[in-house]
Short mmCIF file of C-alpha atoms in Angstrom, two decimals:
data_model
loop_
_atom_site.label_atom_id
_atom_site.label_comp_id
_atom_site.label_asym_id
_atom_site.label_seq_id
_atom_site.Cartn_x
_atom_site.Cartn_y
_atom_site.Cartn_z
CA MET Z 1 35.49 -173.04 -32.97
CA VAL Z 2 33.28 -174.41 -35.75
CA GLU Z 3 34.61 -171.72 -38.10
CA VAL Z 4 38.22 -172.27 -37.04
CA GLU Z 5 37.91 -176.02 -37.56
CA ALA Z 6 36.29 -175.51 -40.98
CA ARG Z 7 39.09 -173.20 -42.10
CA LEU Z 8 41.78 -175.59 -40.90
CA ARG Z 9 40.04 -178.55 -42.58
CA ALA Z 10 39.84 -176.56 -45.84
CA ARG Z 11 43.63 -176.10 -45.68
CA GLY Z 12 44.18 -179.83 -45.24
CA CYS Z 13 44.75 -179.85 -41.49
CA ALA Z 14 43.90 -183.37 -40.32
CA LYS Z 15 44.08 -182.81 -36.55
CA LEU Z 16 43.94 -179.96 -34.07
CA ASN Z 17 45.85 -180.24 -30.79
CA LEU Z 18 45.11 -178.03 -27.79
CA LEU Z 19 47.09 -177.50 -24.62
CA VAL Z 20 44.98 -176.86 -21.53
CA ARG Z 21 46.30 -176.80 -18.00
CA ALA Z 22 45.02 -179.79 -16.04
CA GLY Z 23 43.51 -177.61 -13.31
CA ASN Z 24 41.43 -175.57 -15.74
CA ALA Z 25 38.23 -177.60 -15.44
CA GLU Z 26 36.03 -174.95 -17.06
CA VAL Z 27 38.05 -174.89 -20.27
CA MET Z 28 38.37 -178.69 -20.29
CA ALA Z 29 34.58 -178.98 -20.04
CA PHE Z 30 34.14 -176.46 -22.87
CA TYR Z 31 36.31 -178.43 -25.28
CA ARG Z 32 34.90 -181.80 -24.22
CA ALA Z 33 31.42 -180.47 -25.00
CA LEU Z 34 32.70 -179.73 -28.53
CA GLY Z 35 33.85 -183.33 -28.97
CA TYR Z 36 37.51 -182.99 -28.05
CA VAL Z 37 39.03 -185.94 -26.18
CA GLN Z 38 42.18 -186.35 -24.14
CA ASP Z 39 45.04 -187.94 -26.09
CA GLU Z 40 47.44 -190.34 -24.41
CA VAL Z 41 50.48 -188.10 -24.72
CA VAL Z 42 52.86 -186.31 -22.39
CA SER Z 43 53.61 -182.63 -22.80
CA LEU Z 44 56.88 -181.53 -21.28
CA GLY Z 45 57.73 -177.96 -20.44
CA ARG Z 46 60.10 -175.88 -18.43
CA ARG Z 47 59.19 -172.53 -16.91
CA LEU Z 48 61.81 -169.88 -17.56
CA ILE Z 49 59.81 -167.25 -15.68
CA PRO Z 50 57.67 -168.50 -12.77
CA ASP Z 51 53.89 -168.16 -12.90
CA ARG Z 52 52.45 -165.48 -10.67
CA GLU Z 53 50.91 -166.94 -7.57
#
């Protein structure tokens, strides 16, 4: 992620947004450990093909 962020910054990217499913605690913890924080936004979506259960 350090390399990805450096490359984006070099191209003038000011902010990186990630989408992580709320129930994916392991991934949330990974990104929080890297300094990512939860933004106060709402992401809307609509499934066209249901997730496998």
